[in-house]
PDB file of C-alpha atoms and ligand atoms in Angstrom:
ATOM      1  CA  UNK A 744       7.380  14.097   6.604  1.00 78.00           C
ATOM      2  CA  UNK A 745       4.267  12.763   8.411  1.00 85.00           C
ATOM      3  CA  UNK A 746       0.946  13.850   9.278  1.00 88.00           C
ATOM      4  CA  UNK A 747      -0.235  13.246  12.909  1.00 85.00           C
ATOM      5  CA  UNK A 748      -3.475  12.908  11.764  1.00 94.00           C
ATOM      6  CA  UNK A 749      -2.778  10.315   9.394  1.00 98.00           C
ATOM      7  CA  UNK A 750      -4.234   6.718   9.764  1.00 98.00           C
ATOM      8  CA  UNK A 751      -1.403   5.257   8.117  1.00 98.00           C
ATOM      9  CA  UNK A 752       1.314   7.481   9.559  1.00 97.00           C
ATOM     10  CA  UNK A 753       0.579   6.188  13.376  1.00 97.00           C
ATOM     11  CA  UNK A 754       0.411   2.883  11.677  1.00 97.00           C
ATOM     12  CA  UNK A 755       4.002   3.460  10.530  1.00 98.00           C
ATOM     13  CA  UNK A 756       5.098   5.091  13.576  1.00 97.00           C
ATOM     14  CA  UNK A 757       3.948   1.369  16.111  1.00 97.00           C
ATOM     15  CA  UNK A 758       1.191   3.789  17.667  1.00 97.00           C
ATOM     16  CA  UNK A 759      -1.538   1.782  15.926  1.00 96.00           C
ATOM     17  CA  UNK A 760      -1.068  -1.778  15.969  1.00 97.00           C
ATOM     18  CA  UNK A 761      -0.643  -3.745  12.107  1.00 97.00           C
ATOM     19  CA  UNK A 762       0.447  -6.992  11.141  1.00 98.00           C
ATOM     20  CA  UNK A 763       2.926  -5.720   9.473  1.00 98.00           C
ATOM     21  CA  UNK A 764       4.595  -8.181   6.743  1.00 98.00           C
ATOM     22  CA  UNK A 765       7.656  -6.022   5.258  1.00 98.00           C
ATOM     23  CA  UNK A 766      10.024  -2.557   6.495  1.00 98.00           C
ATOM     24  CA  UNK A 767      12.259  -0.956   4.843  1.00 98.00           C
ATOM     25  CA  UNK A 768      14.276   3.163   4.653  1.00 98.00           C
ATOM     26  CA  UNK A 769      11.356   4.182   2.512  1.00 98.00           C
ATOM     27  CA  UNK A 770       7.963   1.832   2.712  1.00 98.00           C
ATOM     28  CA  UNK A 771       6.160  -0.337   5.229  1.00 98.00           C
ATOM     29  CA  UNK A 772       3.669  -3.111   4.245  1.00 98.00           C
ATOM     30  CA  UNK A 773       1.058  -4.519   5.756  1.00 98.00           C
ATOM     31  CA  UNK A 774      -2.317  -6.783   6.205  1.00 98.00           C
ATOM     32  CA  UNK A 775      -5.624  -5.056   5.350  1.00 98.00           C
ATOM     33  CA  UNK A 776      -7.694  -5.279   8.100  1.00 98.00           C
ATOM     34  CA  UNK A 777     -10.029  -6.328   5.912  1.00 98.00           C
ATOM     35  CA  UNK A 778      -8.852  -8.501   3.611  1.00 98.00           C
ATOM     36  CA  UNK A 779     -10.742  -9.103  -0.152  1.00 97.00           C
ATOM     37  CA  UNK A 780      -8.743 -11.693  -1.246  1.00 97.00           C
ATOM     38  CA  UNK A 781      -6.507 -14.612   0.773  1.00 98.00           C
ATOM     39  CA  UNK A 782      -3.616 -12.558   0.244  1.00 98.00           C
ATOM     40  CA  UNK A 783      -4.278  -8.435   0.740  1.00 98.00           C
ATOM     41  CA  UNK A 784      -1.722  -6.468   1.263  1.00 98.00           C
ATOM     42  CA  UNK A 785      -1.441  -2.338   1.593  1.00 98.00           C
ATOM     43  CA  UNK A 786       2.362  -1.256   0.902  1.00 99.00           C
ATOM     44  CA  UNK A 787       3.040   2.402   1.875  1.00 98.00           C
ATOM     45  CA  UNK A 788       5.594   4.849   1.845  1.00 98.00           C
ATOM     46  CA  UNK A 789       6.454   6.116   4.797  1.00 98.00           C
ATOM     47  CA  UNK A 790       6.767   9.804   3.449  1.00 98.00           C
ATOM     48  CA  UNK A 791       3.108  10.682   3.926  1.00 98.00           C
ATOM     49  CA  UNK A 792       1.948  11.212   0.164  1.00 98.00           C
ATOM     50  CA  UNK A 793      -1.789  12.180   0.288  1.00 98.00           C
ATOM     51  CA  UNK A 794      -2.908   9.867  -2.881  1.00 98.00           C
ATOM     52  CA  UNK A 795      -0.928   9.342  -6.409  1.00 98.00           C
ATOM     53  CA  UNK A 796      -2.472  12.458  -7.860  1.00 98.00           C
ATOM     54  CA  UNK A 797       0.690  14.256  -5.272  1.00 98.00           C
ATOM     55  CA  UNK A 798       3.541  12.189  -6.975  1.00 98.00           C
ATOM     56  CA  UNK A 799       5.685  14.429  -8.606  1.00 98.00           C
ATOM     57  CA  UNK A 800       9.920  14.472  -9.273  1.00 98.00           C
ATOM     58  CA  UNK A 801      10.698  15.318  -5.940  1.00 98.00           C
ATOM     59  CA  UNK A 802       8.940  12.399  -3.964  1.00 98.00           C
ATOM     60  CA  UNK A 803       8.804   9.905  -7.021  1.00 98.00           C
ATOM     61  CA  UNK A 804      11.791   7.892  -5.252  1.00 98.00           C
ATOM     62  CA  UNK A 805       9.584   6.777  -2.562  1.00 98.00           C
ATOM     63  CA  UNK A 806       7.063   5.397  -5.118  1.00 98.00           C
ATOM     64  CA  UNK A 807       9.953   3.649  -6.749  1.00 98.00           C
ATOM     65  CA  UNK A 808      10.293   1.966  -3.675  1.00 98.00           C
ATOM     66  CA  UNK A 809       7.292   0.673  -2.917  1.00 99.00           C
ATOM     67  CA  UNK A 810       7.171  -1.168  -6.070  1.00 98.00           C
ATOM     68  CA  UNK A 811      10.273  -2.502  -5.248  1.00 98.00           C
ATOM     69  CA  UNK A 812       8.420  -3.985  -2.106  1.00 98.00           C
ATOM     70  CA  UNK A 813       5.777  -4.856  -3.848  1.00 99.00           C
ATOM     71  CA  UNK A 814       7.536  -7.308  -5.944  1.00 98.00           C
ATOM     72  CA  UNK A 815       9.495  -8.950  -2.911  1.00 98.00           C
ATOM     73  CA  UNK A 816       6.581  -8.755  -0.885  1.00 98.00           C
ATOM     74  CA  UNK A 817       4.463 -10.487  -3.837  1.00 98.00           C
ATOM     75  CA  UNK A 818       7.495 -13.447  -4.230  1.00 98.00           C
ATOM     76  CA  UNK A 819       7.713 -13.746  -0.143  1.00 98.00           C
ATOM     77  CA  UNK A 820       3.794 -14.612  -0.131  1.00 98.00           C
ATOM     78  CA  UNK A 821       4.030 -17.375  -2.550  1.00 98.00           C
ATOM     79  CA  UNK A 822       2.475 -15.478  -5.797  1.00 98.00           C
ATOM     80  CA  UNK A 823       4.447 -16.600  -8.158  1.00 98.00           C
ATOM     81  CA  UNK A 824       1.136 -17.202 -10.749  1.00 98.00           C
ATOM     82  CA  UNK A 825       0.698 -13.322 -10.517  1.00 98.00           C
ATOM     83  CA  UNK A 826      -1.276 -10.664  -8.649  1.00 98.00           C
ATOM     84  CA  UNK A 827      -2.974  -7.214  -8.808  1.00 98.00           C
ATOM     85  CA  UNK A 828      -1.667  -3.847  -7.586  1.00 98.00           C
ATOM     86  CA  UNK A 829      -4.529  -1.378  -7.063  1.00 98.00           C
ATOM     87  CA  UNK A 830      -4.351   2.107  -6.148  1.00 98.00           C
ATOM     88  CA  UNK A 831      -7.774   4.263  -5.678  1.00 98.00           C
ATOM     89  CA  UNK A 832      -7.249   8.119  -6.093  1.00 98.00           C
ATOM     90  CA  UNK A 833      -9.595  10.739  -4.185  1.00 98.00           C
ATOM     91  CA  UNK A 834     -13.061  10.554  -4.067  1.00 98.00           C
ATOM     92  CA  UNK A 835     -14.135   8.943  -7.176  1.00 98.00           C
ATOM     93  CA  UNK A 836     -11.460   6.443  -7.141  1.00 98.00           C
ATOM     94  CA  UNK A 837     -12.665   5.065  -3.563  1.00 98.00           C
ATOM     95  CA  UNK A 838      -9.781   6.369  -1.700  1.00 98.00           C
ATOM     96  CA  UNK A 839     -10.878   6.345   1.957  1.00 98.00           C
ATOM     97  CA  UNK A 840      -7.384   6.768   3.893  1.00 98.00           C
ATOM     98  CA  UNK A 841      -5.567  10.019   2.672  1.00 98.00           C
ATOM     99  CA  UNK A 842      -2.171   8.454   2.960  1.00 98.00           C
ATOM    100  CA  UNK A 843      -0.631   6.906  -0.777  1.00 98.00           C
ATOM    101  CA  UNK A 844      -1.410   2.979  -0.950  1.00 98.00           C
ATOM    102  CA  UNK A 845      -0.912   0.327  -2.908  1.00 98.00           C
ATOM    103  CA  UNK A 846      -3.127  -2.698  -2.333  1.00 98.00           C
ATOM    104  CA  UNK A 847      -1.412  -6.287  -3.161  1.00 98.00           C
ATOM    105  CA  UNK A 848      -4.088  -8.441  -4.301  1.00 98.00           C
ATOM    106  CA  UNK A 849      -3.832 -12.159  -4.634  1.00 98.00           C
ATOM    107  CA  UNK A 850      -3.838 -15.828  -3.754  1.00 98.00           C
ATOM    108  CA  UNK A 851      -6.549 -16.940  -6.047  1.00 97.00           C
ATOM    109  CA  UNK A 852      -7.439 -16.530  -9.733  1.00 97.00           C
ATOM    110  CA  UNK A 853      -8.737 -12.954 -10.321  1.00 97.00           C
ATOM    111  CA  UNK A 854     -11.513 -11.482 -11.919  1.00 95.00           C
ATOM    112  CA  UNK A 855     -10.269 -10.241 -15.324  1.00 93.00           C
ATOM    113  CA  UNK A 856     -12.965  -7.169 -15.123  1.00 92.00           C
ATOM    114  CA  UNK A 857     -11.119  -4.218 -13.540  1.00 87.00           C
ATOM    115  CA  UNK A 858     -14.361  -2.524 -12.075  1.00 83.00           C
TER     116      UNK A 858
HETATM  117  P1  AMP B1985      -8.630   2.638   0.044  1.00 68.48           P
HETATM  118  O1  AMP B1985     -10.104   2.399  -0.013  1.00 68.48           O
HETATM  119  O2  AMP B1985      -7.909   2.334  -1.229  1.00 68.48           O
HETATM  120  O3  AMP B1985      -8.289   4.003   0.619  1.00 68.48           O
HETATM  121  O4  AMP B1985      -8.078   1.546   1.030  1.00 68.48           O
HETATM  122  C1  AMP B1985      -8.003   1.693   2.408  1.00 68.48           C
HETATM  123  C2  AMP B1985      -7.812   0.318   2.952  1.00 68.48           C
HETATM  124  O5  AMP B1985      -7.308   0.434   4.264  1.00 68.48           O
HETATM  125  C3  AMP B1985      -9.103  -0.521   3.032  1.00 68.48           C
HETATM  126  O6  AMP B1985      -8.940  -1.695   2.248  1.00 68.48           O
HETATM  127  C4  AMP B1985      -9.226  -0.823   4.524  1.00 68.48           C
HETATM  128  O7  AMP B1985      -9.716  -2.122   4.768  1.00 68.48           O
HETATM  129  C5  AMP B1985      -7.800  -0.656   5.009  1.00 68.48           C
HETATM  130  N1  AMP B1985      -7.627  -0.286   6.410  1.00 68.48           N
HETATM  131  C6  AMP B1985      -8.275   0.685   7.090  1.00 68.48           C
HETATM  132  N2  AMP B1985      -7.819   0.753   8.354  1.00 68.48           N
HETATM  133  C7  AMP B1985      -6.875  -0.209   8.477  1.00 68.48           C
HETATM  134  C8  AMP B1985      -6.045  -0.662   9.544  1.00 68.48           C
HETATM  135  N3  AMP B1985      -6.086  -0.098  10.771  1.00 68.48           N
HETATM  136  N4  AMP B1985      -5.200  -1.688   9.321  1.00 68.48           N
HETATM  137  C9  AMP B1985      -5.161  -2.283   8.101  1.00 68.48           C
HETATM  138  N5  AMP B1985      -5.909  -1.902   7.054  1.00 68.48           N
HETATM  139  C10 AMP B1985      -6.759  -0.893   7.237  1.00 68.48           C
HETATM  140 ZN1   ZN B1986       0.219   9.630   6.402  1.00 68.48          ZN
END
């Protein structure tokens, strides 16, 4: 399912260019446009999920996946010395696109403070 108002759907679909890095069946990675790190990296399903507080046992699979991504995504850019996955969740969390995201984080030695 997608949502034609979605940011990251058209982003999916090729109707908003992205530089995208990874595709598979289920997810689709890409550079954030504005990156906080050397290495940023949002990996998406492509089932549009509004934010992890809609994960449930029927669309769980497609999170699944993007982890899976994640960690060839994470080996493909060189971060073998480790990295952080972040997702924000509504409001509060700092979610600003309504469409499920994890953000690959990385390339240099991290902050060990989470906020
Ligand atoms: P969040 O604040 O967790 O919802 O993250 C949204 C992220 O999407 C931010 O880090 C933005 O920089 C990124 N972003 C917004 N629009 C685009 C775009 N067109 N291409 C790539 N990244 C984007
Ligand atoms: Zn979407």
């Amino acid at each position: 399912m997608t949502d034609s108002n979605c940011l990251f759907c058209k982003l999916i679909a090729g109707e908003i260019p992205s530089g995208k890095v990874y595709e598979d069946e289920y997810v689709y990675a890409f550079r954030d446009i504005n990156p906080q790190a050397p290495v940023h990296i949002l990996v998406v399903p492509k089932e549009h999920i509004a934010c992890a507080a809609e994960i449930n046992g029927e669309n769980s699979l497609h999170v699944a996946k993007c982890f899976e991504a994640i960690a060839k995504i994470a080996e493909a850019e060189g971060l073998d010395k480790g990295y952080r996955v972040v997702n924000n969740c509504g409001d509060d969390g700092g979610q600003t696109v309504m469409h499920l995201h994890f953000h690959i984080i990385g390339g240099t030695k991290l902050s060990e403070r989470i906020i």
